[in-house]
Amino acid sequence: MTHSDASPLIRQYREIKRGYPDSVLFFRVGDFYEMFDEDAREASRLLSIALTSRDKSSTDPVPLCGIPYHASQGYIAKLLKAGRTVALCEQVEDPKSAKGLVRREVVRLYTPGTLVDTEFLSPSESNFLTAICRSSRSAADGHFLWGLAGLDVSTGEFWVMEFGGIAGTAQMLDELVRVEPREVLYPESAQSILSFVTDLRGIKVCPQPATKFNAEHASITLQTHFQVHSLDGFGCQGLTVALGSAGAVWQYFRETQPTASFDHVRRVQRRWNHDAMHLDQATIRNLELVRPLNGDQPGVERGKTVLSVLDRTVTSMGGRLLRDWLLRPLLDREAIQRRLDAVAELKNAVPQRVAIRTILRSVQDIARLSSRMTLRAAGPRECIALKESLSTLPELRAQLETFNSSLLTTLRDQWDDCRDISTLIEDAIHPEAPLVLRDGNIIREGYHGAVDDLRKTRVEGKEWIAALEARERNRTGIDSLKIRYNQVFGYYIEITKANLQKVPPDYSRKQTLVNAERFMTHELSELERRVTGSEAQLASLEEELFGQVRDRIAREVSRLQSMSGLLATVDVLTGLAEAAALGRYVQPTVDNSDVIAIVDGRHPVVESLNHEQMFVANDTRLDGNDNRLLILTGPNMAGKSTYLRQVALIVLLAQIGSFVPATEARIGLADRVFTRVGASDNLAGGQSTFMVEMTESAHILNSATNRSLILLDEIGRGTSTYDGLSIAWAIAEYIHDQHYLGARTLFATHYHEMTQLESLRDGIKNYRVAVREQDGDVVFLRKIMPGGADRSYGIHVAKLAGLPGPVITRAQEVLTRLEQPDSSSESTTTPLQHDDRRTLPQPHSVIDEVRQIDLFSMTPLDALNRLAELQKRVTQPQ
């Protein structure tokens, strides 16, 4: 069907659809949202609903599918999950008063980064829309300047950041990993930016016209919104590309929510990269802070994370704040101490802590509720939820009166009971108000006289109709006569076919049914006009009054947002105190020294997973002098990686203000925590395991300082033995050397040769994971002991892993042969066939000589001469 042949409705649909080619258009027709053409085909497939057609008699019928408008949220959620966006097109005039075709407009565009509906949002995670852009290369240092902006529409949180210098790109990507935005905007003219964000899973990437990233225009727009003459008061002085990104976010928000208010966005905050510890992607991933390492593997149950073990919050606001704290550990000792003191007080005050947590359980998500008020998306039930949440504030403040720590005192001094807001809702909104406005009975009795009068009229009108029904039965003698109502015909008198001969002449026929007929009288018509008129007036007035109440609440959004932040902080602090009490955590001493001293430290996640066995605790001593670099050896599965991770986690937990899983802990502040633990290919990026390992190692060496904590596990294992050992040795020396880094480091390795470093360099210590051999098997004791391991126990580990018996036996034979110093001698325990010995790898005679060379006592010239001599011997014909 051509456009000119289409019906007026279809032409209107297609005209609106042209403005939203990439979205599924939900087109309101009466009580349904309908989709046509290709949208109908796609929606039918994705939503599993019937595909039919409009104008079936036509030679070219229009594909059609539809859903009830009151059930739209579930269908929208499915489309969003499938990666689509939805344009909601509503009837913006009353069909009864419309002349011709009802006017329709798109009132909202549903995209992953602009959601405010509770059904679509994770309660304990933020929902950020972000934008990134970059400048051309700087003439000063030759590097890009990156701008990043984020807006959580559901809470009004709005921030900007800029990154420059050699590490700018990596820092910007690390921030995106921490934020986990649902949607990322970028200039369509800068397609190369896509290469930086394609590895970020679950994020919708949206190109936008480059004009939307204009910093000057963004500055004017934001100044107008915030009613200020300059953004310098928000810390934005000197920003360029960050403001461009902010402008893109703002414009996208306005375009997708054309009817929404922006009043809940009260400020734009400048985030500095040095405000908190910068955790890179590898560290967040390796330490499983918020996502388990196996979480993205199909068929694998999602495991626990540090966040899931630590999270004892009872409000959505607290859950989001705890996640933010965990990914942004503090660097300021005084701020850390304020949190620790508050947690200590709450941990010791058990009755008050229990009382606070009990009260908080009845507090709803005030941050998102207040935002929905300003967006005019909140319904009557949400007003009741807000009132019930605010009603807890006086009792919570009374509980905080008993505490003396600096942070809790500050929270109490900033407290606002918001009594006027809760009183307004209490007076205006019916306590059993419905979920949606159309169901009526919203305004409380006594709040507005006109509402009460109309309700009285409605009640009396129904009584009048009941009295009329009784009179008509008496007048006609028809005992089965009934006055009924439906939305199509309104009120009518229904009489069965058997009684039609008794119908009075003043009855006018309205409808004929199979077994009955429906009639109308002049008196019933008048009553209907009065009753239905009062109901329509009542519905309209209640909706108007509710809008006024909602707008009055919206004007107090800044107060509600402030209290949301205070409540979230109280929730996190009490949650940390609860976690400390349940997990037997202790308060760490945090100072500005270079000492990390942990007594009986434990891994919080591993400990929580293994309830049947007692976790083996271990001590740790790191500092900038004698214990600068600890080399840890031992077999696989013995617990080296767990030990490395637990040290890092104890440091991180201490610096977010949490108690730590240990008997005692002293934490000298770390400016960064780096981890190179585990290995994986980056197939999408074309990088092997070894390349990923070297890239991450290079990042650590180029970014760490002497205040950093570095954890390295099995560096060099992705290449040949001698290459790997050489690289691992050189990296260890570089980190240890105070002229380069001098950073506190735990270095786990299978290269036993590296234990020689302890005797060659001051500040390097050897430790091993204790094992015990028992009846030919190995028992992992999980205890970290001084000294280096003398064996790898690889075959024992292979046996535990389930390799077939013949493989284990043969491996032992090969190992025994290789370990014999004289290759010509016969093994008395595992005799090999002559052919076997010939095919086994034989050590070259030069290797033993190389092992005996004391590199650190030779001059460079001696080393070159010695190398030339060895090379000549290796290459000359045998």
Short mmCIF file of N, CA and C in Angstrom, two decimals, residues 133-243:
data_model
loop_
_atom_site.label_atom_id
_atom_site.label_comp_id
_atom_site.label_asym_id
_atom_site.label_seq_id
_atom_site.Cartn_x
_atom_site.Cartn_y
_atom_site.Cartn_z
N CYS A 133 33.94 12.43 24.70
CA CYS A 133 34.51 13.04 23.50
C CYS A 133 35.96 13.38 23.79
N ARG A 134 36.71 13.72 22.78
CA ARG A 134 38.12 14.03 22.99
C ARG A 134 38.52 15.18 22.07
N SER A 135 39.57 15.84 22.51
CA SER A 135 40.10 16.94 21.71
C SER A 135 41.09 16.38 20.70
N SER A 136 41.54 17.23 19.81
CA SER A 136 42.66 16.85 18.96
C SER A 136 43.90 16.76 19.84
N ARG A 137 44.93 16.17 19.33
CA ARG A 137 46.14 15.98 20.14
C ARG A 137 46.69 17.31 20.62
N SER A 138 47.05 17.33 21.91
CA SER A 138 47.56 18.55 22.52
C SER A 138 48.94 18.88 21.99
N ALA A 139 49.16 20.16 21.74
CA ALA A 139 50.49 20.60 21.29
C ALA A 139 51.50 20.49 22.41
N ALA A 140 51.02 20.50 23.66
CA ALA A 140 51.92 20.48 24.81
C ALA A 140 52.56 19.11 25.01
N ASP A 141 51.74 18.05 25.06
CA ASP A 141 52.32 16.74 25.34
C ASP A 141 51.99 15.70 24.27
N GLY A 142 51.23 16.10 23.24
CA GLY A 142 50.94 15.16 22.16
C GLY A 142 49.88 14.13 22.47
N HIS A 143 49.17 14.29 23.59
CA HIS A 143 48.15 13.31 23.98
C HIS A 143 46.75 13.92 23.87
N PHE A 144 45.77 13.02 23.77
CA PHE A 144 44.38 13.46 23.72
C PHE A 144 43.93 13.99 25.09
N LEU A 145 42.97 14.90 25.07
CA LEU A 145 42.27 15.32 26.28
C LEU A 145 40.87 14.74 26.17
N TRP A 146 40.50 13.92 27.15
CA TRP A 146 39.21 13.24 27.13
C TRP A 146 38.21 13.94 28.06
N GLY A 147 36.97 14.02 27.62
CA GLY A 147 35.89 14.53 28.45
C GLY A 147 34.86 13.45 28.68
N LEU A 148 34.41 13.31 29.91
CA LEU A 148 33.42 12.30 30.27
C LEU A 148 32.36 12.96 31.16
N ALA A 149 31.10 12.72 30.86
CA ALA A 149 30.00 13.24 31.67
C ALA A 149 29.01 12.12 31.93
N GLY A 150 28.40 12.13 33.10
CA GLY A 150 27.42 11.10 33.46
C GLY A 150 26.21 11.71 34.13
N LEU A 151 25.04 11.20 33.77
CA LEU A 151 23.78 11.65 34.38
C LEU A 151 22.93 10.43 34.70
N ASP A 152 22.55 10.30 35.97
CA ASP A 152 21.58 9.28 36.36
C ASP A 152 20.23 9.98 36.44
N VAL A 153 19.42 9.80 35.42
CA VAL A 153 18.13 10.49 35.34
C VAL A 153 17.26 10.10 36.53
N SER A 154 17.40 8.88 37.02
CA SER A 154 16.51 8.40 38.09
C SER A 154 16.80 9.05 39.43
N THR A 155 17.99 9.64 39.61
CA THR A 155 18.32 10.27 40.89
C THR A 155 18.72 11.73 40.76
N GLY A 156 19.04 12.18 39.53
CA GLY A 156 19.48 13.56 39.32
C GLY A 156 20.97 13.76 39.52
N GLU A 157 21.73 12.68 39.75
CA GLU A 157 23.19 12.82 39.92
C GLU A 157 23.83 13.13 38.57
N PHE A 158 24.65 14.19 38.54
CA PHE A 158 25.21 14.71 37.29
C PHE A 158 26.65 15.11 37.56
N TRP A 159 27.62 14.57 36.78
CA TRP A 159 29.02 14.89 37.04
C TRP A 159 29.79 14.93 35.72
N VAL A 160 30.96 15.57 35.80
CA VAL A 160 31.86 15.67 34.65
C VAL A 160 33.29 15.37 35.09
N MET A 161 34.10 14.88 34.15
CA MET A 161 35.52 14.60 34.41
C MET A 161 36.32 14.88 33.15
N GLU A 162 37.59 15.25 33.33
CA GLU A 162 38.53 15.36 32.21
C GLU A 162 39.78 14.55 32.52
N PHE A 163 40.33 13.95 31.45
CA PHE A 163 41.53 13.13 31.59
C PHE A 163 42.52 13.55 30.50
N GLY A 164 43.76 13.71 30.89
CA GLY A 164 44.78 14.08 29.92
C GLY A 164 46.08 13.35 30.18
N GLY A 165 47.08 13.63 29.37
CA GLY A 165 48.39 13.02 29.57
C GLY A 165 48.48 11.61 29.03
N ILE A 166 49.60 10.98 29.30
CA ILE A 166 49.88 9.66 28.74
C ILE A 166 48.89 8.60 29.22
N ALA A 167 48.36 8.77 30.45
CA ALA A 167 47.44 7.77 31.01
C ALA A 167 45.98 8.16 30.83
N GLY A 168 45.71 9.25 30.11
CA GLY A 168 44.35 9.76 30.01
C GLY A 168 43.35 8.77 29.45
N THR A 169 43.72 8.09 28.37
CA THR A 169 42.80 7.14 27.75
C THR A 169 42.48 6.01 28.70
N ALA A 170 43.52 5.45 29.33
CA ALA A 170 43.30 4.33 30.27
C ALA A 170 42.45 4.77 31.45
N GLN A 171 42.68 5.97 31.96
CA GLN A 171 41.91 6.45 33.10
C GLN A 171 40.45 6.65 32.74
N MET A 172 40.19 7.14 31.52
CA MET A 172 38.81 7.33 31.09
C MET A 172 38.09 5.99 30.99
N LEU A 173 38.76 4.99 30.41
CA LEU A 173 38.15 3.67 30.29
C LEU A 173 37.95 3.02 31.66
N ASP A 174 38.90 3.21 32.57
CA ASP A 174 38.74 2.68 33.93
C ASP A 174 37.52 3.29 34.61
N GLU A 175 37.30 4.59 34.38
CA GLU A 175 36.15 5.25 34.99
C GLU A 175 34.85 4.68 34.42
N LEU A 176 34.82 4.41 33.13
CA LEU A 176 33.64 3.81 32.53
C LEU A 176 33.35 2.44 33.13
N VAL A 177 34.41 1.67 33.41
CA VAL A 177 34.23 0.36 34.03
C VAL A 177 33.64 0.51 35.43
N ARG A 178 34.11 1.50 36.17
CA ARG A 178 33.57 1.72 37.53
C ARG A 178 32.11 2.17 37.48
N VAL A 179 31.80 3.06 36.55
CA VAL A 179 30.45 3.61 36.46
C VAL A 179 29.46 2.59 35.92
N GLU A 180 29.91 1.73 35.00
CA GLU A 180 29.05 0.77 34.32
C GLU A 180 27.80 1.45 33.75
N PRO A 181 27.99 2.40 32.84
CA PRO A 181 26.83 3.12 32.28
C PRO A 181 25.97 2.18 31.44
N ARG A 182 24.71 2.55 31.28
CA ARG A 182 23.82 1.75 30.43
C ARG A 182 23.87 2.23 28.98
N GLU A 183 24.35 3.46 28.80
CA GLU A 183 24.35 4.04 27.46
C GLU A 183 25.52 5.02 27.36
N VAL A 184 26.23 4.97 26.23
CA VAL A 184 27.37 5.87 26.00
C VAL A 184 27.16 6.61 24.69
N LEU A 185 27.21 7.94 24.76
CA LEU A 185 27.10 8.78 23.57
C LEU A 185 28.50 9.20 23.12
N TYR A 186 28.70 9.33 21.82
CA TYR A 186 29.98 9.81 21.31
C TYR A 186 29.75 10.52 19.97
N PRO A 187 30.65 11.42 19.58
CA PRO A 187 30.46 12.14 18.31
C PRO A 187 30.56 11.19 17.12
N GLU A 188 29.57 11.20 16.24
CA GLU A 188 29.58 10.28 15.12
C GLU A 188 30.74 10.53 14.16
N SER A 189 31.31 11.73 14.23
CA SER A 189 32.46 12.04 13.38
C SER A 189 33.76 11.43 13.91
N ALA A 190 33.73 10.93 15.15
CA ALA A 190 34.93 10.35 15.78
C ALA A 190 34.75 8.85 15.94
N GLN A 191 34.64 8.15 14.81
CA GLN A 191 34.38 6.71 14.84
C GLN A 191 35.49 5.92 15.55
N SER A 192 36.70 6.49 15.60
CA SER A 192 37.80 5.78 16.25
C SER A 192 37.54 5.58 17.74
N ILE A 193 36.64 6.40 18.32
CA ILE A 193 36.32 6.24 19.74
C ILE A 193 35.69 4.88 20.00
N LEU A 194 35.01 4.35 18.99
CA LEU A 194 34.36 3.05 19.16
C LEU A 194 35.35 1.97 19.58
N SER A 195 36.59 2.06 19.08
CA SER A 195 37.59 1.04 19.40
C SER A 195 37.93 1.02 20.88
N PHE A 196 37.66 2.14 21.59
CA PHE A 196 37.98 2.20 23.01
C PHE A 196 36.87 1.63 23.89
N VAL A 197 35.66 1.54 23.36
CA VAL A 197 34.54 1.13 24.21
C VAL A 197 33.89 -0.18 23.78
N THR A 198 34.36 -0.80 22.72
CA THR A 198 33.73 -2.02 22.25
C THR A 198 33.88 -3.17 23.23
N ASP A 199 34.91 -3.14 24.08
CA ASP A 199 35.12 -4.23 25.04
C ASP A 199 34.21 -4.10 26.26
N LEU A 200 33.53 -2.97 26.42
CA LEU A 200 32.66 -2.77 27.57
C LEU A 200 31.32 -3.45 27.29
N ARG A 201 31.06 -4.52 28.01
CA ARG A 201 29.88 -5.34 27.72
C ARG A 201 28.61 -4.73 28.30
N GLY A 202 27.50 -5.01 27.62
CA GLY A 202 26.20 -4.60 28.13
C GLY A 202 25.92 -3.12 28.04
N ILE A 203 26.67 -2.39 27.23
CA ILE A 203 26.49 -0.94 27.12
C ILE A 203 26.00 -0.61 25.71
N LYS A 204 24.95 0.18 25.63
CA LYS A 204 24.47 0.64 24.32
C LYS A 204 25.27 1.85 23.89
N VAL A 205 25.92 1.78 22.74
CA VAL A 205 26.77 2.85 22.24
C VAL A 205 26.01 3.60 21.14
N CYS A 206 25.86 4.92 21.33
CA CYS A 206 25.01 5.71 20.43
C CYS A 206 25.79 6.88 19.82
N PRO A 207 26.01 6.87 18.52
CA PRO A 207 26.64 8.03 17.87
C PRO A 207 25.68 9.21 17.84
N GLN A 208 26.22 10.41 18.02
CA GLN A 208 25.42 11.63 18.02
C GLN A 208 26.10 12.67 17.12
N PRO A 209 25.33 13.60 16.60
CA PRO A 209 25.96 14.67 15.80
C PRO A 209 27.02 15.41 16.62
N ALA A 210 28.13 15.72 15.98
CA ALA A 210 29.24 16.37 16.68
C ALA A 210 28.83 17.72 17.26
N THR A 211 27.82 18.36 16.65
CA THR A 211 27.39 19.67 17.14
C THR A 211 26.84 19.62 18.57
N LYS A 212 26.40 18.45 18.99
CA LYS A 212 25.86 18.32 20.36
C LYS A 212 26.95 18.36 21.42
N PHE A 213 28.20 18.28 21.01
CA PHE A 213 29.33 18.24 21.94
C PHE A 213 30.03 19.60 22.02
N ASN A 214 29.31 20.65 21.70
CA ASN A 214 29.88 22.00 21.72
C ASN A 214 29.94 22.51 23.15
N ALA A 215 31.16 22.77 23.64
CA ALA A 215 31.36 23.15 25.04
C ALA A 215 30.74 24.50 25.35
N GLU A 216 30.86 25.44 24.43
CA GLU A 216 30.34 26.79 24.68
C GLU A 216 28.82 26.77 24.80
N HIS A 217 28.18 26.06 23.89
CA HIS A 217 26.72 25.97 23.94
C HIS A 217 26.27 25.23 25.20
N ALA A 218 27.00 24.21 25.57
CA ALA A 218 26.67 23.45 26.78
C ALA A 218 26.76 24.33 28.02
N SER A 219 27.79 25.15 28.07
CA SER A 219 27.97 26.02 29.22
C SER A 219 26.79 26.98 29.37
N ILE A 220 26.35 27.56 28.27
CA ILE A 220 25.21 28.49 28.32
C ILE A 220 23.94 27.76 28.75
N THR A 221 23.72 26.56 28.19
CA THR A 221 22.52 25.79 28.54
C THR A 221 22.48 25.44 30.02
N LEU A 222 23.63 24.98 30.55
CA LEU A 222 23.66 24.58 31.95
C LEU A 222 23.57 25.78 32.89
N GLN A 223 24.18 26.88 32.50
CA GLN A 223 24.06 28.10 33.32
C GLN A 223 22.60 28.53 33.41
N THR A 224 21.89 28.43 32.29
CA THR A 224 20.48 28.81 32.28
C THR A 224 19.67 27.89 33.19
N HIS A 225 19.94 26.61 33.10
CA HIS A 225 19.18 25.66 33.93
C HIS A 225 19.44 25.86 35.42
N PHE A 226 20.72 26.02 35.78
CA PHE A 226 21.07 26.15 37.20
C PHE A 226 20.92 27.59 37.71
N GLN A 227 20.57 28.50 36.78
CA GLN A 227 20.35 29.91 37.12
C GLN A 227 21.59 30.51 37.78
N VAL A 228 22.73 30.34 37.12
CA VAL A 228 23.99 30.90 37.59
C VAL A 228 24.65 31.63 36.42
N HIS A 229 25.57 32.52 36.74
CA HIS A 229 26.29 33.26 35.70
C HIS A 229 27.54 32.53 35.24
N SER A 230 27.96 31.53 36.02
CA SER A 230 29.16 30.79 35.69
C SER A 230 29.08 29.41 36.34
N LEU A 231 29.72 28.44 35.69
CA LEU A 231 29.78 27.09 36.26
C LEU A 231 30.99 26.91 37.17
N ASP A 232 31.74 28.01 37.39
CA ASP A 232 32.93 27.91 38.24
C ASP A 232 32.57 27.50 39.67
N GLY A 233 31.38 27.89 40.12
CA GLY A 233 30.97 27.52 41.47
C GLY A 233 30.79 26.03 41.65
N PHE A 234 30.65 25.29 40.55
CA PHE A 234 30.57 23.84 40.61
C PHE A 234 31.94 23.19 40.39
N GLY A 235 33.00 24.00 40.32
CA GLY A 235 34.34 23.46 40.12
C GLY A 235 34.67 23.20 38.67
N CYS A 236 33.92 23.80 37.75
CA CYS A 236 34.09 23.48 36.33
C CYS A 236 34.99 24.46 35.58
N GLN A 237 35.67 25.35 36.31
CA GLN A 237 36.53 26.30 35.62
C GLN A 237 37.64 25.57 34.87
N GLY A 238 37.89 26.02 33.65
CA GLY A 238 38.96 25.44 32.84
C GLY A 238 38.56 24.22 32.05
N LEU A 239 37.36 23.71 32.25
CA LEU A 239 36.95 22.51 31.52
C LEU A 239 36.56 22.84 30.09
N THR A 240 36.86 21.94 29.18
CA THR A 240 36.48 22.13 27.77
C THR A 240 35.71 20.90 27.28
N VAL A 241 36.43 19.83 26.99
CA VAL A 241 35.76 18.65 26.42
C VAL A 241 34.78 18.02 27.41
N ALA A 242 35.02 18.17 28.70
CA ALA A 242 34.07 17.63 29.70
C ALA A 242 32.73 18.34 29.59
N LEU A 243 32.76 19.65 29.37
CA LEU A 243 31.51 20.40 29.20
C LEU A 243 30.82 20.00 27.89
#
